[in-house]
Short mmCIF file of C-alpha atoms in Angstrom, two decimals:
data_model
loop_
_atom_site.label_atom_id
_atom_site.label_comp_id
_atom_site.label_asym_id
_atom_site.label_seq_id
_atom_site.Cartn_x
_atom_site.Cartn_y
_atom_site.Cartn_z
CA MET Q 1 0.27 -0.15 0.65
CA GLU Q 2 0.99 3.32 -0.85
CA LYS Q 3 2.60 5.42 2.49
CA SER Q 4 -0.15 8.53 1.34
CA LEU Q 5 -2.74 5.81 1.73
CA ILE Q 6 -1.43 4.44 4.88
CA ASP Q 7 -0.80 7.94 6.20
CA GLU Q 8 -4.53 8.79 5.40
CA ILE Q 9 -6.21 5.42 6.73
CA LEU Q 10 -4.02 6.98 9.95
CA ARG Q 11 -5.35 9.73 9.91
CA PHE Q 12 -8.98 9.10 9.24
CA ARG Q 13 -8.38 7.10 13.06
CA ASP Q 14 -6.76 9.61 14.12
CA ALA Q 15 -9.36 12.40 14.09
CA ARG Q 16 -12.20 10.15 15.29
CA ASN Q 17 -10.01 9.73 18.09
CA TRP Q 18 -9.99 5.39 18.07
CA LYS Q 19 -6.54 4.79 18.34
CA GLN Q 20 -7.11 4.16 22.03
CA PHE Q 21 -9.55 1.31 20.92
CA HIS Q 22 -7.25 0.21 18.51
CA ASN Q 23 -5.38 -3.19 20.66
CA PRO Q 24 -4.23 -5.56 18.16
CA LYS Q 25 -6.27 -8.77 19.35
CA ASP Q 26 -9.46 -6.23 18.57
CA LEU Q 27 -7.82 -5.33 14.88
CA ALA Q 28 -7.29 -9.53 14.45
CA ILE Q 29 -10.85 -9.65 15.53
CA SER Q 30 -12.09 -6.70 12.40
CA LEU Q 31 -9.90 -8.22 10.07
CA SER Q 32 -11.31 -11.06 10.28
CA ILE Q 33 -15.26 -10.64 10.40
CA GLU Q 34 -14.35 -8.04 7.46
CA ALA Q 35 -12.79 -10.69 5.24
CA SER Q 36 -16.24 -12.84 6.52
CA GLU Q 37 -18.72 -9.58 4.95
CA LEU Q 38 -16.11 -9.89 1.74
CA LEU Q 39 -16.96 -13.57 1.66
CA GLU Q 40 -20.92 -13.39 1.99
CA CYS Q 41 -21.38 -11.45 -1.58
CA PHE Q 42 -20.41 -15.51 -2.42
CA GLN Q 43 -22.48 -17.03 -0.46
CA TRP Q 44 -25.05 -19.52 -2.77
CA ALA Q 45 -24.25 -17.59 -5.29
CA SER Q 46 -21.27 -18.48 -8.49
CA SER Q 47 -18.24 -16.23 -8.79
CA ALA Q 48 -20.29 -15.16 -12.00
CA GLU Q 49 -22.84 -14.26 -10.06
CA ALA Q 50 -21.44 -12.38 -7.36
CA LEU Q 51 -20.11 -9.96 -9.44
CA ALA Q 52 -22.48 -8.96 -11.67
CA SER Q 53 -24.77 -8.25 -8.64
CA ARG Q 54 -22.98 -7.49 -6.36
CA ARG Q 55 -19.20 -5.93 -7.38
CA GLU Q 56 -19.23 -2.86 -5.64
CA GLN Q 57 -19.71 -4.33 -2.09
CA ILE Q 58 -17.36 -6.80 -2.95
CA ALA Q 59 -14.83 -3.86 -3.78
CA GLU Q 60 -15.88 -2.67 -0.48
CA GLU Q 61 -15.59 -5.18 1.80
CA LEU Q 62 -12.35 -5.59 0.26
CA ALA Q 63 -11.32 -2.13 0.94
CA ASP Q 64 -12.70 -2.52 4.58
CA VAL Q 65 -9.91 -5.56 5.00
CA MET Q 66 -7.38 -3.87 3.36
CA ILE Q 67 -7.90 -0.59 5.75
CA TYR Q 68 -7.62 -3.00 8.91
CA ALA Q 69 -4.57 -4.59 7.77
CA ALA Q 70 -2.58 -1.28 7.36
CA LEU Q 71 -4.38 -0.31 10.76
CA LEU Q 72 -3.06 -3.94 12.60
CA ALA Q 73 -0.13 -3.91 10.87
CA GLU Q 74 0.54 0.29 11.81
CA ALA Q 75 -0.37 -1.56 15.62
CA THR Q 76 1.52 -4.22 15.57
CA GLY Q 77 5.04 -2.23 14.03
CA LEU Q 78 4.51 -4.44 11.12
CA ASP Q 79 5.68 -3.10 7.38
CA LEU Q 80 2.87 -4.68 4.85
CA GLU Q 81 5.46 -4.50 1.84
CA ALA Q 82 8.23 -6.12 3.53
CA ILE Q 83 6.27 -8.63 5.56
CA THR Q 84 4.59 -9.71 2.50
CA ARG Q 85 7.72 -9.78 0.35
CA ALA Q 86 9.33 -11.93 3.45
CA LYS Q 87 6.41 -13.90 2.48
CA LEU Q 88 6.87 -14.65 -0.64
CA ALA Q 89 9.89 -15.66 -0.60
CA VAL Q 90 8.82 -18.32 2.18
CA ASN Q 91 6.00 -19.21 0.08
CA ALA Q 92 8.99 -20.07 -2.84
CA GLU Q 93 10.16 -22.28 -0.61
CA LYS Q 94 7.15 -24.27 0.92
CA TYR Q 95 6.01 -24.20 -3.22
CA PRO Q 96 8.76 -24.92 -5.47
CA VAL Q 97 7.76 -24.74 -9.14
CA GLU Q 98 8.76 -28.42 -10.02
CA LYS Q 99 6.78 -29.63 -8.19
CA ALA Q 100 3.82 -26.91 -7.63
CA TYR Q 101 3.15 -26.37 -11.85
CA GLY Q 102 -0.25 -26.14 -11.96
CA ARG Q 103 -1.22 -28.53 -8.46
CA LYS Q 104 -3.69 -27.25 -5.96
CA ASP Q 105 -2.19 -29.57 -3.26
CA LYS Q 106 -0.89 -27.62 0.25
CA TYR Q 107 2.92 -27.68 0.46
CA ASP Q 108 2.51 -30.86 3.02
CA ARG Q 109 0.52 -32.41 0.48
CA LEU Q 110 3.28 -32.15 -2.61
CA MET G 1 0.69 -2.44 -1.95
CA GLU G 2 2.78 -1.22 -4.92
CA LYS G 3 3.29 -1.85 -8.40
CA SER G 4 6.25 -4.08 -8.31
CA LEU G 5 5.10 -6.46 -5.38
CA ILE G 6 1.47 -7.18 -7.24
CA ASP G 7 3.91 -7.69 -10.17
CA GLU G 8 5.80 -9.87 -8.10
CA ILE G 9 2.43 -11.77 -6.79
CA LEU G 10 1.15 -12.44 -9.81
CA ARG G 11 4.45 -13.37 -11.47
CA PHE G 12 4.25 -16.20 -8.31
CA ARG G 13 0.87 -17.78 -9.49
CA ASP G 14 1.84 -17.87 -12.84
CA ALA G 15 4.67 -19.43 -12.32
CA ARG G 16 3.11 -22.18 -10.77
CA ASN G 17 0.05 -22.49 -13.39
CA TRP G 18 -2.15 -21.72 -10.72
CA LYS G 19 -4.72 -18.53 -12.13
CA GLN G 20 -6.93 -21.88 -13.38
CA PHE G 21 -7.58 -22.74 -9.70
CA HIS G 22 -8.14 -18.93 -8.95
CA ASN G 23 -11.67 -18.10 -9.02
CA PRO G 24 -13.10 -14.91 -7.04
CA LYS G 25 -15.15 -17.06 -4.70
CA ASP G 26 -12.61 -19.59 -3.68
CA LEU G 27 -10.33 -16.10 -3.28
CA ALA G 28 -12.17 -15.09 -1.26
CA ILE G 29 -12.61 -17.91 0.99
CA SER G 30 -8.84 -18.01 0.80
CA LEU G 31 -8.75 -14.83 2.27
CA SER G 32 -11.40 -15.49 4.44
CA ILE G 33 -9.74 -18.63 6.32
CA GLU G 34 -6.54 -16.77 6.03
CA ALA G 35 -7.73 -14.10 8.06
CA SER G 36 -8.68 -16.57 10.95
CA GLU G 37 -5.51 -17.81 11.23
CA LEU G 38 -3.88 -14.63 11.52
CA LEU G 39 -7.10 -14.25 14.44
CA GLU G 40 -5.83 -18.31 15.56
CA CYS G 41 -2.64 -15.82 16.92
CA PHE G 42 -4.34 -14.16 19.10
CA GLN G 43 -6.63 -17.06 20.72
CA TRP G 44 -6.47 -17.34 24.34
CA ALA G 45 -3.78 -14.42 24.47
CA SER G 46 -3.58 -10.71 25.42
CA SER G 47 -2.48 -8.72 21.98
CA ALA G 48 0.70 -8.59 24.53
CA GLU G 49 1.01 -12.21 25.01
CA ALA G 50 0.38 -12.26 21.12
CA LEU G 51 3.06 -10.35 20.31
CA ALA G 52 5.58 -11.68 22.17
CA SER G 53 5.36 -14.48 22.06
CA ARG G 54 3.81 -15.28 18.23
CA ARG G 55 5.29 -11.75 16.42
CA GLU G 56 6.64 -13.79 13.50
CA GLN G 57 3.55 -16.52 12.70
CA ILE G 58 1.19 -12.73 13.31
CA ALA G 59 3.60 -10.53 10.55
CA GLU G 60 3.21 -14.18 7.58
CA GLU G 61 -0.69 -14.63 9.05
CA LEU G 62 -1.24 -10.77 7.81
CA ALA G 63 1.38 -10.94 4.34
CA ASP G 64 -0.93 -14.43 3.46
CA VAL G 65 -3.99 -11.97 3.59
CA MET G 66 -2.26 -9.59 1.74
CA ILE G 67 -1.48 -11.79 -1.40
CA TYR G 68 -4.50 -13.31 -0.98
CA ALA G 69 -6.16 -9.54 -1.12
CA ALA G 70 -4.16 -8.70 -4.44
CA LEU G 71 -4.94 -11.97 -6.38
CA LEU G 72 -8.86 -11.30 -5.79
CA ALA G 73 -8.36 -7.39 -7.20
CA GLU G 74 -6.72 -9.31 -9.58
CA ALA G 75 -9.13 -11.88 -10.09
CA THR G 76 -12.06 -9.43 -10.20
CA GLY G 77 -10.56 -6.12 -11.91
CA LEU G 78 -10.60 -4.10 -8.50
CA ASP G 79 -7.57 -1.82 -8.31
CA LEU G 80 -6.99 -2.33 -3.76
CA GLU G 81 -5.78 1.59 -4.05
CA ALA G 82 -8.68 3.22 -5.59
CA ILE G 83 -11.13 1.07 -3.52
CA THR G 84 -9.85 1.58 -0.18
CA ARG G 85 -9.60 5.48 -0.91
CA ALA G 86 -13.23 5.30 -2.93
CA LYS G 87 -14.36 3.54 1.29
CA LEU G 88 -12.61 5.92 2.73
CA ALA G 89 -14.88 8.65 1.40
CA VAL G 90 -17.42 6.60 2.04
CA ASN G 91 -16.70 5.98 5.97
CA ALA G 92 -16.12 9.16 6.17
CA GLU G 93 -19.55 9.72 5.73
CA LYS G 94 -21.16 7.19 7.95
CA TYR G 95 -18.57 8.20 10.78
CA PRO G 96 -18.72 11.90 10.32
CA VAL G 97 -16.39 13.53 12.87
CA GLU G 98 -17.84 14.99 14.84
CA LYS G 99 -20.31 12.23 15.91
CA ALA G 100 -18.00 9.54 15.93
CA TYR G 101 -14.69 11.37 18.15
CA GLY G 102 -13.93 9.22 21.05
CA ARG G 103 -16.42 7.02 20.18
CA LYS G 104 -16.14 2.50 19.32
CA ASP G 105 -19.81 2.27 18.30
CA LYS G 106 -21.19 1.34 14.80
CA TYR G 107 -23.06 4.28 12.63
CA ASP G 108 -26.15 2.68 12.81
CA ARG G 109 -25.85 4.13 16.91
CA LEU G 110 -24.50 6.82 16.83
CA MET X 1 -27.31 -31.69 21.69
CA GLU X 2 -28.14 -34.35 24.63
CA LYS X 3 -27.96 -33.17 28.29
CA SER X 4 -25.49 -36.10 28.47
CA LEU X 5 -23.14 -35.15 25.40
CA ILE X 6 -22.97 -31.22 27.12
CA ASP X 7 -22.23 -33.07 30.75
CA GLU X 8 -19.27 -35.00 28.73
CA ILE X 9 -17.62 -31.91 26.99
CA LEU X 10 -17.82 -29.58 30.61
CA ARG X 11 -16.62 -32.44 32.17
CA PHE X 12 -13.36 -33.34 29.74
CA ARG X 13 -13.41 -29.27 30.41
CA ASP X 14 -13.36 -29.50 33.93
CA ALA X 15 -11.05 -32.89 34.71
CA ARG X 16 -8.49 -29.39 32.61
CA ASN X 17 -8.49 -27.19 34.57
CA TRP X 18 -9.78 -25.00 31.22
CA LYS X 19 -12.73 -23.19 32.69
CA GLN X 20 -9.98 -20.45 33.81
CA PHE X 21 -9.53 -20.13 29.80
CA HIS X 22 -12.85 -20.00 28.67
CA ASN X 23 -13.82 -16.68 28.78
CA PRO X 24 -17.08 -15.78 26.05
CA LYS X 25 -15.26 -14.15 24.29
CA ASP X 26 -12.43 -16.45 23.63
CA LEU X 27 -14.83 -18.85 23.25
CA ALA X 28 -16.47 -16.63 19.94
CA ILE X 29 -12.81 -16.44 18.83
CA SER X 30 -12.35 -20.16 18.92
CA LEU X 31 -15.71 -21.19 17.27
CA SER X 32 -14.98 -18.63 14.70
CA ILE X 33 -11.39 -20.45 14.01
CA GLU X 34 -12.96 -23.95 13.73
CA ALA X 35 -15.66 -22.96 11.53
CA SER X 36 -13.52 -21.34 9.60
CA GLU X 37 -11.13 -25.09 9.66
CA LEU X 38 -14.15 -26.68 8.43
CA LEU X 39 -14.78 -24.14 5.56
CA GLU X 40 -11.05 -24.50 4.91
CA CYS X 41 -12.13 -28.70 3.62
CA PHE X 42 -13.83 -27.45 0.97
CA GLN X 43 -10.93 -24.39 -0.58
CA TRP X 44 -10.51 -24.98 -4.30
CA ALA X 45 -13.13 -27.57 -4.49
CA SER X 46 -16.63 -28.42 -5.00
CA SER X 47 -18.94 -29.93 -2.51
CA ALA X 48 -18.58 -33.23 -4.19
CA GLU X 49 -14.48 -33.30 -4.30
CA ALA X 50 -14.03 -31.93 -0.71
CA LEU X 51 -16.50 -35.21 0.60
CA ALA X 52 -14.63 -37.48 -1.52
CA SER X 53 -11.21 -36.56 -0.36
CA ARG X 54 -11.81 -34.83 3.48
CA ARG X 55 -14.95 -36.65 4.44
CA GLU X 56 -13.03 -37.02 8.03
CA GLN X 57 -11.92 -34.28 8.04
CA ILE X 58 -15.21 -32.46 8.04
CA ALA X 59 -16.73 -34.25 10.84
CA GLU X 60 -13.82 -33.80 12.88
CA GLU X 61 -14.07 -29.89 12.16
CA LEU X 62 -17.58 -29.50 12.49
CA ALA X 63 -17.49 -31.67 15.78
CA ASP X 64 -15.15 -28.26 16.96
CA VAL X 65 -17.99 -26.90 15.73
CA MET X 66 -20.72 -28.37 18.13
CA ILE X 67 -17.69 -28.49 21.29
CA TYR X 68 -17.84 -24.74 20.72
CA ALA X 69 -20.99 -23.78 20.74
CA ALA X 70 -21.80 -25.99 23.91
CA LEU X 71 -18.95 -24.49 25.81
CA LEU X 72 -20.01 -20.80 24.83
CA ALA X 73 -23.35 -21.94 25.73
CA GLU X 74 -22.34 -22.57 28.72
CA ALA X 75 -20.26 -19.55 29.75
CA THR X 76 -23.02 -17.61 29.01
CA GLY X 77 -25.98 -19.12 30.46
CA LEU X 78 -27.87 -19.78 27.06
CA ASP X 79 -29.67 -23.23 26.10
CA LEU X 80 -28.18 -24.41 22.70
CA GLU X 81 -32.26 -25.99 22.09
CA ALA X 82 -34.29 -23.39 23.95
CA ILE X 83 -32.13 -20.07 21.79
CA THR X 84 -32.30 -22.50 18.14
CA ARG X 85 -35.96 -23.10 18.65
CA ALA X 86 -36.26 -19.52 19.12
CA LYS X 87 -34.29 -18.47 16.32
CA LEU X 88 -36.57 -21.22 14.29
CA ALA X 89 -39.39 -18.53 15.12
CA VAL X 90 -37.79 -15.43 14.37
CA ASN X 91 -36.55 -16.83 11.16
CA ALA X 92 -40.22 -18.35 9.96
CA GLU X 93 -40.98 -14.30 10.74
CA LYS X 94 -38.05 -13.50 8.29
CA TYR X 95 -38.60 -15.65 5.90
CA PRO X 96 -42.58 -16.63 5.49
CA VAL X 97 -42.88 -19.62 3.37
CA GLU X 98 -45.21 -17.84 0.81
CA LYS X 99 -42.19 -14.84 -0.06
CA ALA X 100 -39.69 -17.28 0.21
CA TYR X 101 -40.27 -20.07 -1.51
CA GLY X 102 -37.62 -20.96 -3.61
CA ARG X 103 -35.52 -18.41 -3.34
CA LYS X 104 -31.89 -18.16 -2.42
CA ASP X 105 -32.48 -14.23 -1.45
CA LYS X 106 -32.11 -12.26 2.20
CA TYR X 107 -34.99 -11.44 3.55
CA ASP X 108 -34.28 -7.77 3.27
CA ARG X 109 -34.26 -8.60 -0.70
CA LEU X 110 -37.82 -10.71 -0.06
CA MET H 1 -29.18 -31.67 19.52
CA GLU H 2 -33.00 -33.50 20.12
CA LYS H 3 -33.77 -35.17 16.83
CA SER H 4 -37.11 -33.23 17.22
CA LEU H 5 -35.41 -30.20 16.84
CA ILE H 6 -33.05 -31.19 13.90
CA ASP H 7 -36.00 -32.26 12.36
CA GLU H 8 -38.21 -29.24 12.88
CA ILE H 9 -34.78 -27.65 10.82
CA LEU H 10 -35.19 -29.62 7.87
CA ARG H 11 -39.40 -29.12 7.45
CA PHE H 12 -38.29 -25.10 7.95
CA ARG H 13 -35.87 -25.71 5.24
CA ASP H 14 -38.16 -28.27 2.83
CA ALA H 15 -40.89 -26.07 3.43
CA ARG H 16 -38.98 -23.56 1.35
CA ASN H 17 -37.28 -25.45 -1.51
CA TRP H 18 -34.21 -24.72 -0.11
CA LYS H 19 -31.96 -28.30 -0.21
CA GLN H 20 -31.64 -27.41 -3.83
CA PHE H 21 -28.80 -23.95 -2.33
CA HIS H 22 -27.76 -26.57 0.16
CA ASN H 23 -24.42 -27.43 -0.96
CA PRO H 24 -22.09 -28.38 1.69
CA LYS H 25 -19.55 -26.12 0.66
CA ASP H 26 -22.18 -23.08 0.89
CA LEU H 27 -23.37 -24.38 3.91
CA ALA H 28 -19.53 -24.36 5.59
CA ILE H 29 -19.56 -21.08 3.99
CA SER H 30 -22.93 -19.95 5.93
CA LEU H 31 -21.71 -21.66 9.25
CA SER H 32 -18.06 -19.35 8.99
CA ILE H 33 -19.77 -16.31 8.30
CA GLU H 34 -22.44 -16.98 11.15
CA ALA H 35 -19.63 -18.08 13.19
CA SER H 36 -18.42 -14.59 12.68
CA GLU H 37 -21.40 -12.75 12.78
CA LEU H 38 -21.16 -14.26 16.42
CA LEU H 39 -17.90 -13.17 17.13
CA GLU H 40 -18.74 -9.56 16.08
CA CYS H 41 -20.70 -9.13 19.12
CA PHE H 42 -17.85 -8.90 21.27
CA GLN H 43 -15.73 -6.85 18.81
CA TRP H 44 -14.68 -3.51 21.16
CA ALA H 45 -15.75 -4.75 23.45
CA SER H 46 -15.10 -7.28 26.65
CA SER H 47 -17.24 -10.44 27.29
CA ALA H 48 -18.97 -9.14 30.28
CA GLU H 49 -19.58 -5.66 28.38
CA ALA H 50 -20.51 -8.13 25.47
CA LEU H 51 -23.10 -10.19 27.80
CA ALA H 52 -24.49 -7.33 28.76
CA SER H 53 -25.56 -5.33 25.59
CA ARG H 54 -25.84 -7.66 23.57
CA ARG H 55 -26.97 -11.06 24.67
CA GLU H 56 -30.09 -11.65 22.74
CA GLN H 57 -28.08 -11.26 19.63
CA ILE H 58 -25.46 -13.46 21.20
CA ALA H 59 -28.19 -15.93 21.33
CA GLU H 60 -29.08 -15.59 17.91
CA GLU H 61 -25.77 -16.06 16.35
CA LEU H 62 -25.37 -18.74 17.84
CA ALA H 63 -29.18 -20.03 17.34
CA ASP H 64 -27.80 -19.77 13.36
CA VAL H 65 -24.54 -21.35 13.87
CA MET H 66 -26.25 -24.30 15.43
CA ILE H 67 -29.12 -24.27 12.47
CA TYR H 68 -26.17 -24.76 9.83
CA ALA H 69 -24.58 -27.26 11.78
CA ALA H 70 -27.28 -29.30 11.53
CA LEU H 71 -28.07 -28.69 7.42
CA LEU H 72 -24.21 -29.10 6.99
CA ALA H 73 -24.57 -32.48 9.11
CA GLU H 74 -27.81 -33.36 6.93
CA ALA H 75 -26.47 -32.81 3.92
CA THR H 76 -22.65 -34.59 4.18
CA GLY H 77 -24.62 -37.45 6.46
CA LEU H 78 -23.11 -36.72 9.00
CA ASP H 79 -24.40 -37.25 12.63
CA LEU H 80 -23.92 -34.58 14.69
CA GLU H 81 -23.87 -35.56 18.54
CA ALA H 82 -22.03 -39.54 17.12
CA ILE H 83 -18.94 -37.04 15.29
CA THR H 84 -18.56 -34.53 18.89
CA ARG H 85 -18.15 -37.52 21.00
CA ALA H 86 -15.70 -39.27 18.35
CA LYS H 87 -13.99 -35.75 18.14
CA LEU H 88 -14.20 -35.35 22.10
CA ALA H 89 -12.03 -39.14 22.32
CA VAL H 90 -10.04 -37.64 19.78
CA ASN H 91 -9.38 -34.98 21.67
CA ALA H 92 -8.91 -36.72 25.41
CA GLU H 93 -5.61 -38.22 23.44
CA LYS H 94 -3.86 -35.01 22.44
CA TYR H 95 -4.60 -33.67 25.45
CA PRO H 96 -3.99 -36.28 27.86
CA VAL H 97 -5.05 -34.71 31.30
CA GLU H 98 -1.93 -35.00 33.27
CA LYS H 99 -0.17 -33.16 30.16
CA ALA H 100 -2.95 -30.75 29.50
CA TYR H 101 -4.22 -30.00 33.28
CA GLY H 102 -4.06 -26.14 33.62
CA ARG H 103 -2.84 -25.11 30.19
CA LYS H 104 -3.92 -23.84 27.25
CA ASP H 105 -0.91 -24.87 25.04
CA LYS H 106 -1.78 -26.35 21.75
CA TYR H 107 -1.48 -30.16 21.95
CA ASP H 108 1.63 -29.56 19.79
CA ARG H 109 3.57 -27.67 22.26
CA LEU H 110 2.12 -29.85 25.55
#
């Protein structure tokens, strides 16, 4: 996420004096709830049906996930870009191309 | 998220020929599962306990959330930065500073 | 759930002196995590594929959901059977047969 | 769950001709969403605060979890009581009293 967007999210929080509520545990709860609301857009629907009828809601719920990800990163002192790059490196070890190519199995079943 | 990082995530996917599995519904399921694994770091623990003993795991699970967010955005044609900025504008309407200052209530209870 | 099974769950907890950890908030977190692990059985799979290859795991994760439901009910003084019967009555109001027949829409769209 | 209550849930479903939508994957999604709505009752709140202000909502969301558990069990041919008793036996092996007494660690850390 661009630094300017993260800053905007933090300014939004601080303008409302919400940092006092934003302990990491409740932020992790909130991120999980938003991810579930995003999933709800696909309940009883195929991907195509969901995109056809709820694209705006999908965008809003995915954005809420991003906002809580930024807030949780700030509250825990993590850098979103750095941890994501680091995790890609871990995943590259767990899912080497020659084993994982065209397979959807978990790494422990490859 | 920086474009170069999104590109790296997509290259990781394409090198493994995984796009065929990445329909938006299963990506939304996956994002929800990763958010839940992130929450598991805080199960039976205070925020401080979780950060003291599981900081590395928190970083990895939060990174997985970011990776699936990028993959879902790509699969649905959404721009993560743009939808996040748009949602902040929506939230500013739902939570005006003068009503929401220092309060943790949902917008429909303000 | 049969009273004898609920009693067995509570004896399991008490034999390990775990009641001290079982505050309702962490039980609700735990229930959500188990429901997500149940969902993981269906990740990247159709219903038929999941049932063919992971039926045992589905049974175990669904059982974990039931165990936490019983523990949360006990911790909050709720009677699982009574609240379920009460909710069915609420749902019958929200989804009257003549409106909801053969439709998968949420009640606010019927 | 008492057989008469399970029967009532299935009659509710069949009266609305909903079995056609109730594939196990979407039921697992639904159960996960309801567990998340239950968790939302505890967002930004202590257990005591949640019980004081949202006890009715907690009861309703927990009931929804039970309803989807019953529907998923029926759709997958699982017996809720039997799988729960079987899982308790598995858990007794994973968490022997002498190792797990008074400890909240996962079995792989005992």
